[in-house]
Coordinates of C-alpha atoms in Angstrom, one line a residue:
M1316 CA 18.5 11.0 -25.7
Q1317 CA 18.8 14.4 -27.4
T1318 CA 18.7 12.8 -30.8
E1319 CA 15.6 10.7 -30.1
N1320 CA 13.8 13.7 -28.6
L1321 CA 15.1 16.4 -30.9
Y1322 CA 11.8 18.3 -31.2
N1323 CA 11.5 18.5 -27.4
V1324 CA 15.0 19.6 -26.6
L1325 CA 15.3 23.2 -25.2
P1326 CA 18.4 24.9 -26.7
A1327 CA 21.2 25.3 -24.2
T1328 CA 21.7 28.8 -22.8
S1329 CA 25.0 28.0 -21.1
R1330 CA 28.1 25.9 -21.7
S1331 CA 27.1 23.3 -19.1
V1332 CA 26.8 19.9 -20.8
N1333 CA 25.8 17.6 -17.9
Y1334 CA 22.1 17.8 -18.5
V1335 CA 19.4 17.9 -21.2
A1336 CA 16.3 20.0 -20.9
L1337 CA 13.1 18.7 -22.6
R1338 CA 9.8 20.5 -23.1
Y1339 CA 6.6 18.7 -23.9
S1340 CA 3.3 20.5 -24.9
D1341 CA -0.4 19.6 -25.2
F1342 CA -0.4 21.9 -28.2
P1343 CA 0.1 20.4 -31.7
Q1344 CA 3.7 20.9 -33.0
E1345 CA 2.6 23.4 -35.6
I1346 CA 1.0 25.6 -32.9
V1347 CA 4.2 25.4 -30.7
D1348 CA 6.2 26.5 -33.8
L1349 CA 4.1 29.7 -34.0
G1350 CA 5.5 30.7 -30.6
V1351 CA 2.5 30.0 -28.4
N1352 CA 3.7 30.1 -24.8
D1353 CA 1.1 29.0 -22.3
G1354 CA 3.2 27.7 -19.4
S1355 CA 0.3 25.7 -17.9
R1356 CA 0.2 23.6 -21.1
H1357 CA 3.9 22.9 -21.0
R1358 CA 5.7 20.0 -19.2
Y1359 CA 9.4 20.0 -18.6
M1360 CA 11.9 17.3 -17.8
I1361 CA 15.6 18.0 -16.9
V1362 CA 17.8 15.0 -17.0
F1363 CA 21.3 15.0 -15.6
Q1364 CA 24.2 12.8 -16.5
Y1365 CA 24.8 11.8 -12.9
G1366 CA 21.3 10.2 -12.7
S1367 CA 18.8 12.7 -11.5
A1368 CA 15.6 13.6 -13.4
V1369 CA 13.6 16.6 -12.5
L1370 CA 10.0 16.8 -13.7
F1371 CA 7.9 20.0 -13.8
N1372 CA 4.1 20.2 -14.3
I1373 CA 3.6 16.5 -14.8
P1374 CA 0.7 14.7 -13.1
D1375 CA 1.6 11.8 -10.8
D1376 CA -0.1 9.2 -13.0
E1377 CA 2.1 10.2 -16.0
I1378 CA 5.5 10.3 -14.2
E1379 CA 6.4 6.7 -15.1
K1380 CA 5.7 7.4 -18.8
Y1381 CA 8.3 10.2 -18.8
L1382 CA 10.8 8.2 -16.6
D1383 CA 10.6 5.4 -19.2
I1384 CA 12.1 7.9 -21.7
V1385 CA 15.1 8.3 -19.4
K1386 CA 15.5 4.6 -18.5
K1387 CA 16.0 3.7 -22.2
H1388 CA 19.3 5.5 -22.0
A1389 CA 20.3 4.7 -18.4
T1390 CA 22.7 2.2 -17.0
G1391 CA 23.1 1.0 -13.4
L1392 CA 19.5 1.7 -12.3
L1393 CA 19.1 1.7 -8.5
P1394 CA 16.8 -0.9 -6.9
E1395 CA 15.0 1.9 -5.1
M1396 CA 14.1 5.2 -6.7
R1397 CA 14.9 8.2 -4.4
K1398 CA 12.6 11.2 -4.9
D1399 CA 11.5 14.5 -3.5
D1400 CA 8.6 16.9 -4.1
Y1401 CA 8.8 20.7 -4.3
A1402 CA 6.1 23.2 -5.3
V1403 CA 6.9 26.1 -7.7
V1404 CA 4.1 28.6 -8.4
E1405 CA 4.0 31.3 -11.0
K1406 CA 2.3 34.5 -9.9
P1407 CA 2.6 37.4 -12.4
L1408 CA 1.0 39.9 -9.9
L1409 CA 3.6 39.2 -7.3
M1410 CA 5.1 42.5 -5.9
T1411 CA 8.6 41.0 -5.6
W1412 CA 10.6 38.7 -7.9
M1413 CA 10.2 35.7 -5.6
E1414 CA 8.8 34.5 -2.3
G1415 CA 9.8 31.4 -0.6
G1416 CA 8.2 29.2 2.0
P1417 CA 8.5 25.7 3.5
D1418 CA 8.6 23.3 0.5
Y1419 CA 7.4 25.9 -2.0
L1420 CA 8.6 28.8 -4.1
V1421 CA 6.5 31.6 -5.7
L1422 CA 7.9 33.4 -8.7
K1423 CA 6.8 36.4 -10.6
N1424 CA 7.8 34.7 -13.8
L1425 CA 8.9 31.1 -14.5
D1426 CA 10.7 30.5 -17.8
A1427 CA 13.1 27.9 -19.1
D1428 CA 16.2 29.3 -17.4
G1429 CA 14.3 29.4 -14.1
I1430 CA 13.4 25.8 -14.5
R1431 CA 17.0 24.9 -15.3
I1432 CA 18.2 26.7 -12.1
I1433 CA 15.5 25.0 -9.9
G1434 CA 16.1 21.7 -11.6
S1435 CA 19.9 21.9 -10.9
V1436 CA 19.4 22.3 -7.2
L1437 CA 16.7 19.6 -6.9
G1438 CA 18.8 17.2 -8.9
Q1439 CA 21.9 17.8 -6.8
S1440 CA 19.9 17.4 -3.6
V1441 CA 18.5 14.0 -4.5
A1442 CA 21.8 12.8 -5.8
L1443 CA 23.6 14.1 -2.7
D1444 CA 21.2 12.1 -0.6
Y1445 CA 22.2 8.9 -2.5
Y1446 CA 26.0 9.6 -1.8
V1447 CA 25.3 10.4 1.8
R1448 CA 23.6 7.0 2.3
Q1449 CA 26.6 5.3 0.5
V1450 CA 29.0 6.9 3.0
D1451 CA 26.7 6.2 5.9
D1452 CA 26.9 2.5 5.0
M1453 CA 30.7 2.7 5.1
V1454 CA 30.7 4.5 8.4
K1455 CA 28.4 1.8 9.8
E1456 CA 30.8 -0.9 8.5
F1457 CA 33.8 0.7 10.2
T1458 CA 31.8 1.3 13.4
D1459 CA 31.0 -2.5 13.5
I1460 CA 34.7 -3.3 12.9
N1461 CA 35.7 -0.9 15.8
R1462 CA 33.2 -2.5 18.1
G1463 CA 34.5 -5.9 17.3
M1464 CA 38.1 -4.7 18.0
E1465 CA 36.9 -3.3 21.3
K1466 CA 35.7 -6.8 22.3
T1467 CA 38.3 -9.1 20.8
G1468 CA 41.4 -6.8 20.4
T1469 CA 41.7 -7.8 16.7
F1470 CA 39.8 -7.7 13.4
T1471 CA 39.5 -9.8 10.3
M1472 CA 39.5 -8.1 6.9
Q1473 CA 41.1 -9.0 3.6
R1474 CA 43.4 -6.5 2.0
K1475 CA 41.2 -6.7 -1.2
K1476 CA 38.1 -5.6 0.9
L1477 CA 40.0 -2.7 2.4
F1478 CA 41.2 -1.5 -1.0
Q1479 CA 37.6 -1.7 -2.3
L1480 CA 36.5 0.6 0.5
V1481 CA 39.3 3.0 -0.3
G1482 CA 38.2 3.1 -3.9
K1483 CA 34.5 3.5 -2.9
A1484 CA 35.3 6.4 -0.6
N1485 CA 37.5 8.2 -3.2
S1486 CA 35.0 7.7 -6.0
N1487 CA 32.1 9.0 -3.9
M1488 CA 33.9 12.3 -3.1
A1489 CA 35.0 12.7 -6.7
D1490 CA 31.5 12.1 -8.0
V1491 CA 30.0 14.7 -5.6
I1492 CA 32.6 17.3 -6.6
I1493 CA 32.9 16.6 -10.4
K1494 CA 29.7 14.9 -11.5
L1495 CA 27.3 16.9 -9.4
G1496 CA 29.1 20.1 -9.9
L1497 CA 28.2 21.1 -6.4
F1498 CA 30.5 24.1 -6.4
D1499 CA 30.5 24.9 -10.1
R1500 CA 29.5 28.5 -11.0
S1501 CA 26.1 28.8 -12.8
E1502 CA 26.4 30.9 -16.0
I1503 CA 22.6 31.5 -15.9
A1504 CA 22.8 32.8 -12.4
W1505 CA 25.9 34.8 -13.1
R1506 CA 24.2 36.6 -16.0
N1507 CA 21.0 37.4 -14.1
A1508 CA 20.6 38.5 -10.5
N1509 CA 17.1 37.1 -10.3
Y1510 CA 18.2 33.6 -11.1
A1511 CA 21.1 34.0 -8.7
Q1512 CA 18.6 34.9 -6.0
I1513 CA 16.6 31.7 -6.8
L1514 CA 19.8 29.6 -6.8
E1515 CA 21.1 30.9 -3.5
Y1516 CA 17.7 30.5 -1.8
L1517 CA 17.2 26.9 -2.9
R1518 CA 20.8 26.0 -2.0
E1519 CA 20.1 27.3 1.5
E1520 CA 16.7 25.7 1.6
Y1521 CA 18.2 22.3 0.8
E1522 CA 21.2 22.9 2.9
L1523 CA 23.6 21.7 0.2
T1524 CA 26.7 23.3 1.7
Q1525 CA 25.9 21.9 5.2
R1526 CA 25.1 18.5 3.9
F1527 CA 28.4 18.4 1.9
G1528 CA 30.2 19.4 5.0
S1529 CA 28.6 16.5 6.9
L1530 CA 29.5 14.2 4.0
D1531 CA 33.1 15.4 4.1
F1532 CA 33.4 14.9 7.8
K1533 CA 32.1 11.3 7.5
L1534 CA 34.6 10.6 4.7
K1535 CA 37.4 11.9 6.9
F1536 CA 36.3 9.4 9.6
V1537 CA 36.3 6.6 6.9
E1538 CA 39.7 7.8 5.7
H1539 CA 41.1 7.8 9.3
N1540 CA 39.9 4.2 9.8
I1541 CA 41.2 3.1 6.4
H1542 CA 44.6 4.5 7.3
F1543 CA 44.6 2.8 10.7
L1544 CA 43.6 -0.6 9.3
Q1545 CA 46.1 -0.3 6.5
E1546 CA 48.9 0.1 9.0
V1547 CA 47.6 -2.9 11.0
L1548 CA 47.5 -5.1 7.9
Q1549 CA 51.0 -3.8 6.9
N1550 CA 52.4 -4.7 10.4
R1551 CA 50.8 -8.1 10.1
R1552 CA 52.4 -8.6 6.8
S1553 CA 55.8 -7.5 8.1
D1554 CA 55.4 -9.8 11.1
L1555 CA 54.6 -12.7 8.8
L1556 CA 57.7 -12.0 6.7
E1557 CA 59.8 -11.8 9.8
W1558 CA 58.5 -15.2 11.0
C1559 CA 59.1 -16.6 7.5
I1560 CA 62.7 -15.4 7.6
I1561 CA 63.2 -16.8 11.1
I1562 CA 61.8 -20.2 10.1
L1563 CA 64.0 -20.3 7.0
L1564 CA 67.1 -19.4 9.0
T1565 CA 66.2 -22.1 11.6
I1566 CA 65.7 -24.7 8.8
E1567 CA 69.1 -23.6 7.3
N1568 CA 70.8 -23.9 10.7
L1569 CA 69.3 -27.3 11.3
I1570 CA 70.4 -28.5 7.9
S1571 CA 73.9 -27.2 8.6
I1572 CA 74.0 -29.0 12.0
Y1573 CA 72.8 -32.2 10.4
E1574 CA 75.5 -32.0 7.7
I1575 CA 78.2 -31.4 10.4
V1576 CA 76.9 -34.4 12.4
Q1577 CA 76.9 -36.5 9.2
D1578 CA 80.5 -35.4 8.3
S1579 CA 81.6 -36.2 11.9
A1580 CA 80.2 -39.7 11.7
L1581 CA 82.1 -40.4 8.5
I1582 CA 85.5 -39.4 10.0
P1583 CA 87.5 -42.6 10.9
S1584 CA 88.5 -42.9 14.5

């Protein structure tokens, strides 16, 4: 993606490599090269490896055009796109560095690093919503199993299906921690207190820590159910093996008795 959009790529200002930042302008390229910096004429797109794309200053009727750039390099597209809207306003005469409100943020100055910081939180929020729904589906599946056990006293599930749920639960947690970098330290925010203020405000606004805590709690519920069902399946397997041994021993005894009877019949009186 960087190679095909080389003239639009914003040079990285940190060692983070899980995203590419692109800037598009209504100015001709030769004007941009002269250093013209009219933010209102610039459009930005931050694309993260885990699947989120954050668009700044792009009209609604042009969104699909920019998303098509991403789709060319994407795999495993979801059947339903998850999205969120957030307003960011630049106000040079603002007395403080930033002011926040419900679903909007006012900044004294919005530059490329500010866009990267805001984009990172928005991207994580949308992706986290996807993983929460994945885990919610697993919770629902185990809830249905438990209700069935409450009525019938048993359950039916193949070991393969259970192992698939184990893998799904583990991969979801790994993706949230590793791919999303939910707890990774931002170099941009570390170097500049103003960006750190934006980062902390948005993380609190989108309740990333609380939502991760809820996700972790649900995964612990899933893990507990998986452990319980594994024990039940293991006991069933042990019971089956015991019955097989009993049946084999019974067959062996019957054969022995039959041979004894046959030998007794052949002894002359």
